Every structure is written in structure tokens, then in C-alpha cells.
């Protein structure tokens, strides 16, 4: 089983749609969680950190479920500019520090 | 406040040559990470360094690859005797502590002829 797993997609949605991505992780001792977005041939950019209490930033909502070991990202009112690959990132200090990037979920938002 | 600076942006080498990739972390960041990304694939962790120390190099090939982060100057990822399979985008990231998010540089696109 991969340490961090994401559905690769692609998710094809119309503008204005709501779309949700999940990401599961295998290490129960993982400590910090993030969502990044990566545009084609560009560097990953931090979208938001994920906290146990959940957090919201405009149209984006991230949640963490430690019991089931997954994090989620919800995008409301999708825009064309949301088209990108969304990367789930998990960090922890068990057996040495580790940051694991998921392989990413591709999103295409169409007019 | 400048972000993570990587250079060069593009690097072309012939098989057998050496490639040196540089990364200056954000100001105040002492943790540096290197990743490799092949076309249409995800980021693969290579090495994590904290000023003068390699903390985790589990993702870096044992041969031909080395990394350093000297007390003064940028972090360097060195690839000796490059082969075609080394062609990829190499990204550097930095963070102030290990549990804070990493910020990425623009990457170096390495092409091997």
C-alpha cells in the first residue's frame, strides 16, 4: 500500500460545479497535512494547510479525519483557473523525518 | 522577501558530464528538500538537508548523486556522469521547521543529450 494515495482522476467538471478530492495516508503517526496545486510544468504551490478542526479559505475547504486517516479538499463554484493537479502532502517524524507527496489528482474545469 | 531561488532554470548536459543544481532557500529557512519529477509523473523525494547536515537521503540514488548544504552559500545537488534517465525537473523546497509547509523554487529542467 502506498504511504499516500490519491485518485489520479482526471476529474472533468463544468464551471460552477463543486468537486471533492480525498487522500488517504497509511502512517497513523503523521503530523502535518497540506494541499498543494501544481500547474503544468510549474512548481507546486501551497494551497492550504489542513487542521484537525478543518479550515476554509474562500471557495476551498480542507478537512482531516485522523480516525479514518484521510484528508479531503472541497472546491466550490469551480473556475476555469482551478484546472490543475492537486497534491496531498503528509509529514511525520516517525523513524526519521518524512514528507510524502501524493501523485496528485488532475482537475479540468470546462466552460 | 525573495522566495526559493533555483538556478539554472534549464541545464543541458551530454552523457557523462556533471550537472550541478543550486538552491538558495527562503530567508530564515534552514531546512532544504530536493525532489525530482519526470514528465507526467508525481514528485519524488530525494534528500532533506539542514545546514551542513544530510538528515534523510533515502530517496537519492546511492551512486552518482550527492547533495550538500554548506554553512555559507546555496544547497547543491550534484549529478556525476549523467545518463539520459536523469532528464527531469528538479525542484528544491525550503521550510523554517519540519512541520511547516515547504515553499518551492521554480525548478531546474535538466536535459541530457
Tab-separated table of C-alpha atoms in Angstrom:
chain	number	residue	atom	x	y	z
A	1	UNK	CA	0.000	0.000	0.000
A	2	UNK	CA	1.316	3.460	-0.881
A	3	UNK	CA	2.024	5.793	2.012
A	4	UNK	CA	-0.159	8.489	0.484
A	5	UNK	CA	-2.820	7.648	-2.066
A	6	UNK	CA	-4.902	9.868	-4.287
A	7	UNK	CA	-7.325	9.181	-7.099
A	8	UNK	CA	-5.374	10.342	-10.171
A	9	UNK	CA	-8.546	11.432	-11.965
A	10	UNK	CA	-8.934	13.273	-14.192
A	11	UNK	CA	-11.982	14.997	-12.817
A	12	UNK	CA	-13.781	16.854	-15.597
A	13	UNK	CA	-16.310	19.319	-14.221
A	14	UNK	CA	-18.217	22.311	-15.591
A	15	UNK	CA	-17.664	25.807	-14.296
A	16	UNK	CA	-19.594	26.430	-11.114
A	17	UNK	CA	-19.558	22.804	-10.024
A	18	UNK	CA	-18.480	21.570	-6.616
A	19	UNK	CA	-15.763	18.937	-6.611
A	20	UNK	CA	-14.158	16.985	-3.794
A	21	UNK	CA	-10.878	15.092	-3.586
A	22	UNK	CA	-9.825	12.602	-0.961
A	23	UNK	CA	-6.393	11.470	0.049
A	24	UNK	CA	-5.583	8.544	2.344
A	25	UNK	CA	-2.373	8.028	4.305
A	26	UNK	CA	-1.001	4.897	5.922
A	27	UNK	CA	1.090	6.229	8.825
A	28	UNK	CA	-1.165	6.909	11.782
A	29	UNK	CA	1.629	8.944	13.409
A	30	UNK	CA	1.616	11.518	10.603
A	31	UNK	CA	1.646	15.013	11.991
A	32	UNK	CA	1.102	17.693	9.374
A	33	UNK	CA	-1.039	17.780	6.278
A	34	UNK	CA	-1.208	20.107	3.316
A	35	UNK	CA	-2.783	20.547	-0.091
A	36	UNK	CA	-0.692	21.941	-2.924
A	37	UNK	CA	-1.628	22.691	-6.504
A	38	UNK	CA	0.680	22.237	-9.433
A	39	UNK	CA	0.108	23.699	-12.869
A	40	UNK	CA	1.625	22.004	-15.880
A	41	UNK	CA	5.432	22.262	-15.875
A	42	UNK	CA	5.408	24.619	-12.898
A	43	UNK	CA	6.431	24.276	-9.279
A	44	UNK	CA	3.945	23.083	-6.631
A	45	UNK	CA	2.347	25.914	-4.706
A	46	UNK	CA	0.862	25.673	-1.249
A	47	UNK	CA	-2.914	25.845	-1.369
A	48	UNK	CA	-3.692	25.342	2.287
A	49	UNK	CA	-2.687	23.578	5.464
A	50	UNK	CA	-5.126	21.031	6.879
A	51	UNK	CA	-6.042	21.115	10.532
A	52	UNK	CA	-7.997	18.695	12.676
A	53	UNK	CA	-10.711	21.291	13.093
A	54	UNK	CA	-10.954	21.783	9.346
A	55	UNK	CA	-10.253	25.030	7.612
A	56	UNK	CA	-11.769	27.139	4.892
A	57	UNK	CA	-10.241	29.667	2.527
A	58	UNK	CA	-12.770	31.221	0.204
A	59	UNK	CA	-14.095	28.526	-2.109
A	60	UNK	CA	-11.740	25.899	-0.683
A	61	UNK	CA	-12.381	23.742	2.372
A	62	UNK	CA	-9.963	21.175	3.750
A	63	UNK	CA	-10.688	18.573	6.387
A	64	UNK	CA	-8.704	15.958	8.269
A	65	UNK	CA	-10.108	12.698	9.588
A	66	UNK	CA	-7.443	11.097	11.769
A	67	UNK	CA	-9.577	8.096	12.717
A	68	UNK	CA	-10.002	7.077	9.083
A	69	UNK	CA	-6.634	8.503	8.038
A	70	UNK	CA	-7.744	10.689	5.190
A	71	UNK	CA	-7.817	14.333	4.251
A	72	UNK	CA	-10.179	15.995	1.839
A	73	UNK	CA	-10.340	19.103	-0.309
A	74	UNK	CA	-13.622	20.614	-1.427
A	75	UNK	CA	-13.743	23.239	-4.162
A	76	UNK	CA	-16.992	25.138	-4.563
A	77	UNK	CA	-18.066	27.201	-7.575
A	78	UNK	CA	-15.200	25.873	-9.728
A	79	UNK	CA	-13.433	28.330	-12.005
A	80	UNK	CA	-11.536	27.628	-15.214
A	81	UNK	CA	-8.397	28.733	-13.364
A	82	UNK	CA	-8.845	25.907	-10.854
A	83	UNK	CA	-7.709	23.453	-13.533
A	84	UNK	CA	-4.508	21.947	-12.157
A	85	UNK	CA	-3.131	18.916	-10.365
A	86	UNK	CA	-3.844	18.857	-6.636
A	87	UNK	CA	-1.222	17.237	-4.429
A	88	UNK	CA	-1.842	15.840	-0.988
A	89	UNK	CA	1.164	16.116	1.352
A	90	UNK	CA	1.728	14.307	4.627
A	91	UNK	CA	4.644	14.789	7.006
A	92	UNK	CA	5.722	12.949	10.112
A	93	UNK	CA	8.623	12.249	12.392
A	94	UNK	CA	8.344	8.508	12.895
A	95	UNK	CA	11.556	6.673	12.072
A	96	UNK	CA	13.130	9.869	10.813
A	97	UNK	CA	11.512	12.869	9.256
A	98	UNK	CA	9.491	12.194	6.132
A	99	UNK	CA	7.464	14.270	3.735
A	100	UNK	CA	5.376	12.279	1.315
A	101	UNK	CA	3.678	13.801	-1.700
A	102	UNK	CA	0.732	12.052	-3.247
A	103	UNK	CA	0.874	11.508	-7.003
A	104	UNK	CA	-1.828	14.127	-7.472
A	105	UNK	CA	-5.377	14.423	-8.718
A	106	UNK	CA	-5.952	16.138	-12.028
A	107	UNK	CA	-8.828	18.572	-12.318
A	108	UNK	CA	-10.139	20.036	-15.557
A	109	UNK	CA	-12.781	22.729	-15.271
A	110	UNK	CA	-14.593	23.398	-18.540
A	111	UNK	CA	-16.706	26.306	-19.697
B	1	UNK	CA	11.323	38.710	0.729
B	2	UNK	CA	12.675	36.585	-2.091
B	3	UNK	CA	11.314	33.099	-2.482
B	4	UNK	CA	13.294	29.933	-3.047
B	5	UNK	CA	15.783	30.593	-5.817
B	6	UNK	CA	16.976	27.836	-8.092
B	7	UNK	CA	19.468	28.076	-10.888
B	8	UNK	CA	19.888	27.423	-13.617
B	9	UNK	CA	16.291	27.216	-14.878
B	10	UNK	CA	17.403	24.992	-17.730
B	11	UNK	CA	20.529	22.879	-17.935
B	12	UNK	CA	21.691	20.806	-20.881
B	13	UNK	CA	24.424	18.234	-20.451
B	14	UNK	CA	25.895	15.465	-22.558
B	15	UNK	CA	26.040	11.930	-21.248
B	16	UNK	CA	28.961	11.504	-18.885
B	17	UNK	CA	29.188	15.141	-17.835
B	18	UNK	CA	28.418	16.534	-14.401
B	19	UNK	CA	25.337	18.553	-13.525
B	20	UNK	CA	25.280	20.982	-10.596
B	21	UNK	CA	21.960	22.386	-9.483
B	22	UNK	CA	21.782	25.228	-6.983
B	23	UNK	CA	19.127	26.221	-4.494
B	24	UNK	CA	19.007	29.203	-2.159
B	25	UNK	CA	16.261	28.771	0.437
B	26	UNK	CA	13.937	31.489	1.581
B	27	UNK	CA	15.368	33.816	4.184
B	28	UNK	CA	15.020	32.281	7.629
B	29	UNK	CA	14.568	28.742	6.309
B	30	UNK	CA	17.179	26.233	7.399
B	31	UNK	CA	15.527	23.096	6.003
B	32	UNK	CA	16.047	22.262	2.337
B	33	UNK	CA	14.477	19.450	0.317
B	34	UNK	CA	15.178	18.206	-3.193
B	35	UNK	CA	12.636	16.466	-5.399
B	36	UNK	CA	12.679	15.007	-8.887
B	37	UNK	CA	9.743	14.956	-11.249
B	38	UNK	CA	9.589	13.042	-14.506
B	39	UNK	CA	7.097	14.147	-17.197
B	40	UNK	CA	3.534	13.126	-16.353
B	41	UNK	CA	4.651	11.729	-13.000
B	42	UNK	CA	4.472	12.871	-9.390
B	43	UNK	CA	7.140	14.441	-7.220
B	44	UNK	CA	9.684	12.028	-5.822
B	45	UNK	CA	11.524	12.969	-2.648
B	46	UNK	CA	15.289	12.754	-2.959
B	47	UNK	CA	17.028	14.316	0.028
B	48	UNK	CA	16.431	16.544	3.045
B	49	UNK	CA	19.201	18.712	4.467
B	50	UNK	CA	19.521	21.062	7.374
B	51	UNK	CA	22.517	23.379	7.382
B	52	UNK	CA	25.647	21.273	6.811
B	53	UNK	CA	23.808	18.041	7.626
B	54	UNK	CA	22.040	15.473	5.487
B	55	UNK	CA	19.025	14.386	7.504
B	56	UNK	CA	17.384	11.956	5.084
B	57	UNK	CA	18.771	10.843	1.740
B	58	UNK	CA	16.592	7.787	1.351
B	59	UNK	CA	15.208	8.948	-1.997
B	60	UNK	CA	18.530	9.683	-3.607
B	61	UNK	CA	20.335	7.065	-5.742
B	62	UNK	CA	23.433	5.793	-3.962
B	63	UNK	CA	25.669	6.322	-6.957
B	64	UNK	CA	26.407	9.474	-8.932
B	65	UNK	CA	24.112	11.692	-6.839
B	66	UNK	CA	25.186	13.848	-3.903
B	67	UNK	CA	23.831	16.854	-2.073
B	68	UNK	CA	25.211	19.431	0.278
B	69	UNK	CA	24.042	22.483	2.154
B	70	UNK	CA	27.129	24.350	3.346
B	71	UNK	CA	27.178	26.840	6.163
B	72	UNK	CA	27.549	29.617	3.624
B	73	UNK	CA	26.005	29.553	0.189
B	74	UNK	CA	23.292	27.615	-1.583
B	75	UNK	CA	22.443	23.961	-1.399
B	76	UNK	CA	23.915	21.987	-4.290
B	77	UNK	CA	22.575	18.840	-5.901
B	78	UNK	CA	25.345	17.203	-7.914
B	79	UNK	CA	24.850	14.501	-10.501
B	80	UNK	CA	28.015	12.930	-11.839
B	81	UNK	CA	28.342	11.072	-15.141
B	82	UNK	CA	24.809	11.933	-16.176
B	83	UNK	CA	22.734	9.495	-18.200
B	84	UNK	CA	19.621	10.030	-20.317
B	85	UNK	CA	17.418	8.806	-17.479
B	86	UNK	CA	18.499	11.753	-15.338
B	87	UNK	CA	16.487	14.091	-17.574
B	88	UNK	CA	13.786	15.535	-15.338
B	89	UNK	CA	12.649	18.621	-13.477
B	90	UNK	CA	14.448	19.004	-10.158
B	91	UNK	CA	12.652	21.061	-7.557
B	92	UNK	CA	14.054	22.462	-4.357
B	93	UNK	CA	11.892	23.477	-1.420
B	94	UNK	CA	12.593	25.054	1.942
B	95	UNK	CA	10.811	25.461	5.243
B	96	UNK	CA	11.561	27.122	8.593
B	97	UNK	CA	10.713	23.962	10.560
B	98	UNK	CA	9.783	20.438	9.578
B	99	UNK	CA	6.111	20.753	10.405
B	100	UNK	CA	5.537	23.927	8.432
B	101	UNK	CA	4.733	23.896	4.727
B	102	UNK	CA	7.514	23.802	2.194
B	103	UNK	CA	7.915	26.535	-0.379
B	104	UNK	CA	9.200	25.568	-3.791
B	105	UNK	CA	11.575	27.129	-6.259
B	106	UNK	CA	10.829	27.297	-9.980
B	107	UNK	CA	12.835	24.155	-10.591
B	108	UNK	CA	15.724	23.223	-12.868
B	109	UNK	CA	14.878	21.375	-16.068
B	110	UNK	CA	17.758	19.050	-16.805
B	111	UNK	CA	18.099	17.654	-20.309
B	112	UNK	CA	20.689	15.045	-21.199
B	113	UNK	CA	21.742	14.773	-24.823
